[in-house]
């Protein structure tokens, strides 16, 4: 039996499917060919048992033996310690990948997440708040575009940094936010063309589709 257990929600509504962050962990596990199983916690009732392991009531969570890890960035860095398919083996490369993990989560997702959430919820795009967020994201993408125009992957070889950065960019691309950033769009296309991403996304979608049947949703 696998000693790695990925915990996600038992069900989510239709709109966020394919974007729930357990996909990042599934993707990394598939890239590294690490055996794992998937467990679920209730989406509708995030009680004390869930909060004891994830204090914000979110997913994903990874159990590795007696270790319980939350936050997708922390999980991917942990998995990077287990597989050189996820992190460069040389010290300089590992530092480079780690820098870009934090850049994806702190510099880019800080701008992309609120922008994408407003798009998901159908908010008007002519308010001062929207214009501020749109400009904020544009600045971040402008700087990222310069980086990605010069390299295939962020740390030389494909790594957890690319899993995080590309997944941060996916919701932006869903709403055509990368239209004026061809290097970002090409980078995302390279990342999501990898078989491990396709497997991770297919498995996540199947997981939630199965939950629909359990709920009697057709």
Short mmCIF file of C-alpha atoms in Angstrom, two decimals:
data_model
loop_
_atom_site.label_atom_id
_atom_site.label_comp_id
_atom_site.label_asym_id
_atom_site.label_seq_id
_atom_site.Cartn_x
_atom_site.Cartn_y
_atom_site.Cartn_z
CA UNK A 1 0.00 0.00 0.00
CA UNK A 2 1.26 3.49 -0.85
CA UNK A 3 2.49 5.51 2.10
CA UNK A 4 1.48 8.72 0.33
CA UNK A 5 -2.15 9.78 0.72
CA UNK A 6 -3.55 12.82 -1.04
CA UNK A 7 -6.66 14.26 0.60
CA UNK A 8 -9.11 16.37 -1.38
CA UNK A 9 -12.79 17.23 -1.13
CA UNK A 10 -15.37 14.53 -1.68
CA UNK A 11 -17.22 16.86 -4.08
CA UNK A 12 -17.13 20.42 -5.42
CA UNK A 13 -19.54 22.39 -7.64
CA UNK A 14 -19.07 22.27 -11.38
CA UNK A 15 -17.28 25.59 -11.89
CA UNK A 16 -14.01 24.98 -10.00
CA UNK A 17 -13.52 21.44 -11.27
CA UNK A 18 -10.21 21.07 -13.02
CA UNK A 19 -8.82 23.91 -10.92
CA UNK A 20 -9.01 22.54 -7.37
CA UNK A 21 -5.48 22.58 -6.02
CA UNK A 22 -5.19 18.89 -5.33
CA UNK A 23 -4.47 18.81 -9.08
CA UNK A 24 -1.03 20.33 -8.38
CA UNK A 25 -0.17 17.46 -6.08
CA UNK A 26 -1.65 14.81 -8.38
CA UNK A 27 0.45 16.26 -11.20
CA UNK A 28 3.66 16.13 -9.17
CA UNK A 29 2.98 12.57 -8.03
CA UNK A 30 2.34 11.48 -11.61
CA UNK A 31 5.49 13.22 -12.88
CA UNK A 32 7.56 11.42 -10.26
CA UNK A 33 5.71 8.10 -10.67
CA UNK A 34 5.25 7.96 -6.89
CA UNK A 35 2.48 5.56 -5.79
CA UNK A 36 -0.31 7.22 -3.82
CA UNK A 37 -3.93 6.89 -2.89
CA UNK A 38 -6.66 9.53 -2.71
CA UNK A 39 -8.83 10.18 0.34
CA UNK A 40 -11.69 12.63 0.77
CA UNK A 41 -13.03 15.08 3.32
CA UNK A 42 -16.56 16.53 3.18
CA UNK A 43 -16.91 19.69 1.12
CA UNK A 44 -20.11 20.69 2.94
CA UNK A 45 -19.03 19.96 6.51
CA UNK A 46 -15.46 21.05 7.25
CA UNK A 47 -15.46 19.93 10.84
CA UNK A 48 -12.85 19.52 13.59
CA UNK A 49 -11.27 16.40 12.07
CA UNK A 50 -10.48 18.30 8.87
CA UNK A 51 -9.41 21.48 10.67
CA UNK A 52 -7.02 19.51 12.86
CA UNK A 53 -4.94 18.81 9.77
CA UNK A 54 -5.78 21.85 7.62
CA UNK A 55 -6.56 24.83 9.87
CA UNK A 56 -8.21 26.79 7.04
CA UNK A 57 -10.52 23.98 5.96
CA UNK A 58 -8.99 23.78 2.50
CA UNK A 59 -7.39 21.11 0.32
CA UNK A 60 -5.05 19.54 -0.59
CA UNK A 61 -3.32 17.74 2.23
CA UNK A 62 -0.65 15.08 1.85
CA UNK A 63 0.13 12.37 4.37
CA UNK A 64 3.58 10.82 4.04
CA UNK A 65 3.92 8.17 6.71
CA UNK A 66 3.47 10.05 9.99
CA UNK A 67 3.87 13.47 8.32
CA UNK A 68 0.79 15.55 7.54
CA UNK A 69 1.44 18.47 5.19
CA UNK A 70 -0.91 21.21 4.03
CA UNK A 71 -0.49 24.02 1.45
CA UNK A 72 0.27 23.00 -2.11
CA UNK A 73 3.64 24.77 -2.18
CA UNK A 74 4.85 23.02 0.95
CA UNK A 75 3.62 19.67 -0.37
CA UNK A 76 5.40 20.10 -3.70
CA UNK A 77 8.65 21.10 -2.04
CA UNK A 78 8.38 17.99 0.13
CA UNK A 79 7.81 15.81 -2.91
CA UNK A 80 10.77 17.49 -4.56
CA UNK A 81 12.90 16.01 -1.81
CA UNK A 82 11.66 12.56 -2.79
CA UNK A 83 12.25 12.72 -6.53
CA UNK A 84 14.83 14.32 -8.80
CA UNK A 85 12.12 14.42 -11.47
CA UNK A 86 10.61 17.27 -9.49
CA UNK A 87 13.70 19.21 -8.38
CA UNK A 88 17.14 19.72 -9.92
CA UNK A 89 19.82 17.64 -8.24
CA UNK A 90 22.47 20.37 -8.05
CA UNK A 91 22.36 22.99 -5.25
CA UNK A 92 22.12 25.97 -7.61
CA UNK A 93 19.25 24.40 -9.52
CA UNK A 94 17.39 23.57 -6.31
CA UNK A 95 17.71 27.15 -5.12
CA UNK A 96 16.46 28.38 -8.50
CA UNK A 97 13.43 26.09 -8.37
CA UNK A 98 12.66 27.08 -4.78
CA UNK A 99 12.81 30.77 -5.66
CA UNK A 100 10.30 30.26 -8.44
CA UNK A 101 7.99 28.21 -6.23
CA UNK A 102 7.68 31.21 -3.94
CA UNK A 103 7.45 33.60 -6.87
CA UNK A 104 4.53 31.63 -8.30
CA UNK A 105 2.66 31.67 -5.01
CA UNK A 106 3.58 35.13 -3.68
CA UNK A 107 4.24 37.35 -6.70
CA UNK A 108 2.03 35.93 -9.44
CA UNK A 109 -0.84 34.19 -7.65
CA UNK A 110 -1.26 37.20 -5.39
CA UNK A 111 -2.40 39.03 -8.53
CA UNK A 112 -3.94 36.19 -10.54
CA UNK A 113 -6.19 34.69 -7.87
CA UNK A 114 -8.39 37.70 -7.07
CA UNK A 115 -8.53 38.55 -10.78
CA UNK A 116 -9.68 35.04 -11.66
CA UNK A 117 -12.17 34.90 -8.79
CA UNK A 118 -13.91 38.02 -10.05
CA UNK A 119 -14.01 36.51 -13.53
CA UNK A 120 -15.41 33.22 -12.20
CA UNK A 121 -18.15 35.11 -10.33
CA UNK A 122 -19.03 37.30 -13.31
CA UNK A 123 -18.31 40.64 -11.66
CA UNK A 124 -18.40 43.81 -13.74
CA UNK A 125 -15.05 44.77 -15.22
CA UNK A 126 -15.57 48.55 -15.11
CA UNK A 127 -15.25 49.16 -11.36
CA UNK A 128 -12.23 50.84 -9.73
CA UNK A 129 -11.46 47.61 -7.83
CA UNK A 130 -11.49 45.56 -11.03
CA UNK A 131 -9.31 48.05 -12.87
CA UNK A 132 -6.80 47.98 -10.04
CA UNK A 133 -6.63 44.16 -10.03
CA UNK A 134 -6.39 44.01 -13.81
CA UNK A 135 -3.50 46.47 -13.78
CA UNK A 136 -1.80 44.62 -10.94
CA UNK A 137 -1.97 41.34 -12.83
CA UNK A 138 -0.77 42.98 -16.02
CA UNK A 139 2.37 44.24 -14.30
CA UNK A 140 3.16 40.78 -12.94
CA UNK A 141 2.58 39.13 -16.32
CA UNK A 142 4.73 41.72 -18.08
CA UNK A 143 7.70 40.82 -15.89
CA UNK A 144 7.04 37.07 -16.18
CA UNK A 145 6.82 37.39 -19.96
CA UNK A 146 10.40 38.66 -20.10
CA UNK A 147 11.60 35.65 -18.11
CA UNK A 148 9.67 33.03 -20.06
CA UNK A 149 10.73 34.46 -23.40
CA UNK A 150 14.29 33.37 -22.54
CA UNK A 151 13.81 29.89 -21.09
CA UNK A 152 11.82 26.70 -21.54
CA UNK A 153 11.44 25.93 -17.84
CA UNK A 154 12.01 28.14 -14.83
CA UNK A 155 14.86 26.22 -13.20
CA UNK A 156 16.49 24.70 -16.27
CA UNK A 157 14.72 21.34 -16.19
CA UNK A 158 11.02 20.86 -15.49
CA UNK A 159 10.36 21.08 -11.74
CA UNK A 160 7.75 21.73 -9.08
CA UNK A 161 8.23 25.43 -9.85
CA UNK A 162 6.72 24.84 -13.30
CA UNK A 163 3.82 22.87 -11.86
CA UNK A 164 2.96 25.76 -9.57
CA UNK A 165 3.57 28.58 -12.03
CA UNK A 166 1.61 26.97 -14.84
CA UNK A 167 -1.28 26.11 -12.52
CA UNK A 168 -1.32 29.71 -11.30
CA UNK A 169 -1.55 30.84 -14.92
CA UNK A 170 -4.29 28.40 -15.98
CA UNK A 171 -7.25 30.35 -14.55
CA UNK A 172 -5.91 33.53 -16.17
CA UNK A 173 -5.69 31.81 -19.53
CA UNK A 174 -9.20 30.42 -19.08
CA UNK A 175 -10.47 34.00 -19.30
CA UNK A 176 -8.04 35.06 -22.06
CA UNK A 177 -5.83 36.97 -19.66
CA UNK A 178 -2.69 35.75 -21.42
CA UNK A 179 -3.76 36.95 -24.86
CA UNK A 180 -1.11 39.69 -24.93
CA UNK A 181 1.61 37.52 -23.39
CA UNK A 182 2.69 34.93 -25.98
CA UNK A 183 5.65 33.60 -24.00
CA UNK A 184 3.44 32.97 -20.97
CA UNK A 185 0.85 31.27 -23.14
CA UNK A 186 3.45 29.10 -24.90
CA UNK A 187 4.96 28.13 -21.55
CA UNK A 188 1.55 27.12 -20.24
CA UNK A 189 0.86 25.09 -23.37
CA UNK A 190 4.18 23.22 -22.94
CA UNK A 191 3.44 22.44 -19.32
CA UNK A 192 -0.14 21.28 -19.78
CA UNK A 193 0.82 19.13 -22.78
CA UNK A 194 2.75 16.85 -20.43
CA UNK A 195 1.10 13.43 -19.94
CA UNK A 196 1.29 13.75 -16.15
CA UNK A 197 -0.87 16.89 -16.24
CA UNK A 198 -3.45 15.20 -18.47
CA UNK A 199 -3.60 12.22 -16.11
CA UNK A 200 -3.93 14.44 -13.03
CA UNK A 201 -6.72 16.52 -14.54
CA UNK A 202 -8.60 13.48 -15.84
CA UNK A 203 -8.40 11.83 -12.43
CA UNK A 204 -9.61 14.93 -10.63
CA UNK A 205 -12.57 15.34 -12.99
CA UNK A 206 -13.45 11.65 -12.60
CA UNK A 207 -13.27 11.93 -8.80
CA UNK A 208 -15.84 14.73 -8.71
CA UNK A 209 -18.01 13.14 -11.41
CA UNK A 210 -18.21 10.01 -9.29
CA UNK A 211 -19.30 12.15 -6.36
CA UNK A 212 -22.16 13.54 -8.46
CA UNK A 213 -23.53 10.03 -8.82
CA UNK A 214 -23.32 9.48 -5.08
CA UNK A 215 -25.33 12.68 -4.59
CA UNK A 216 -27.87 11.75 -7.22
CA UNK A 217 -26.79 14.58 -9.54
CA UNK A 218 -27.15 13.77 -13.21
#
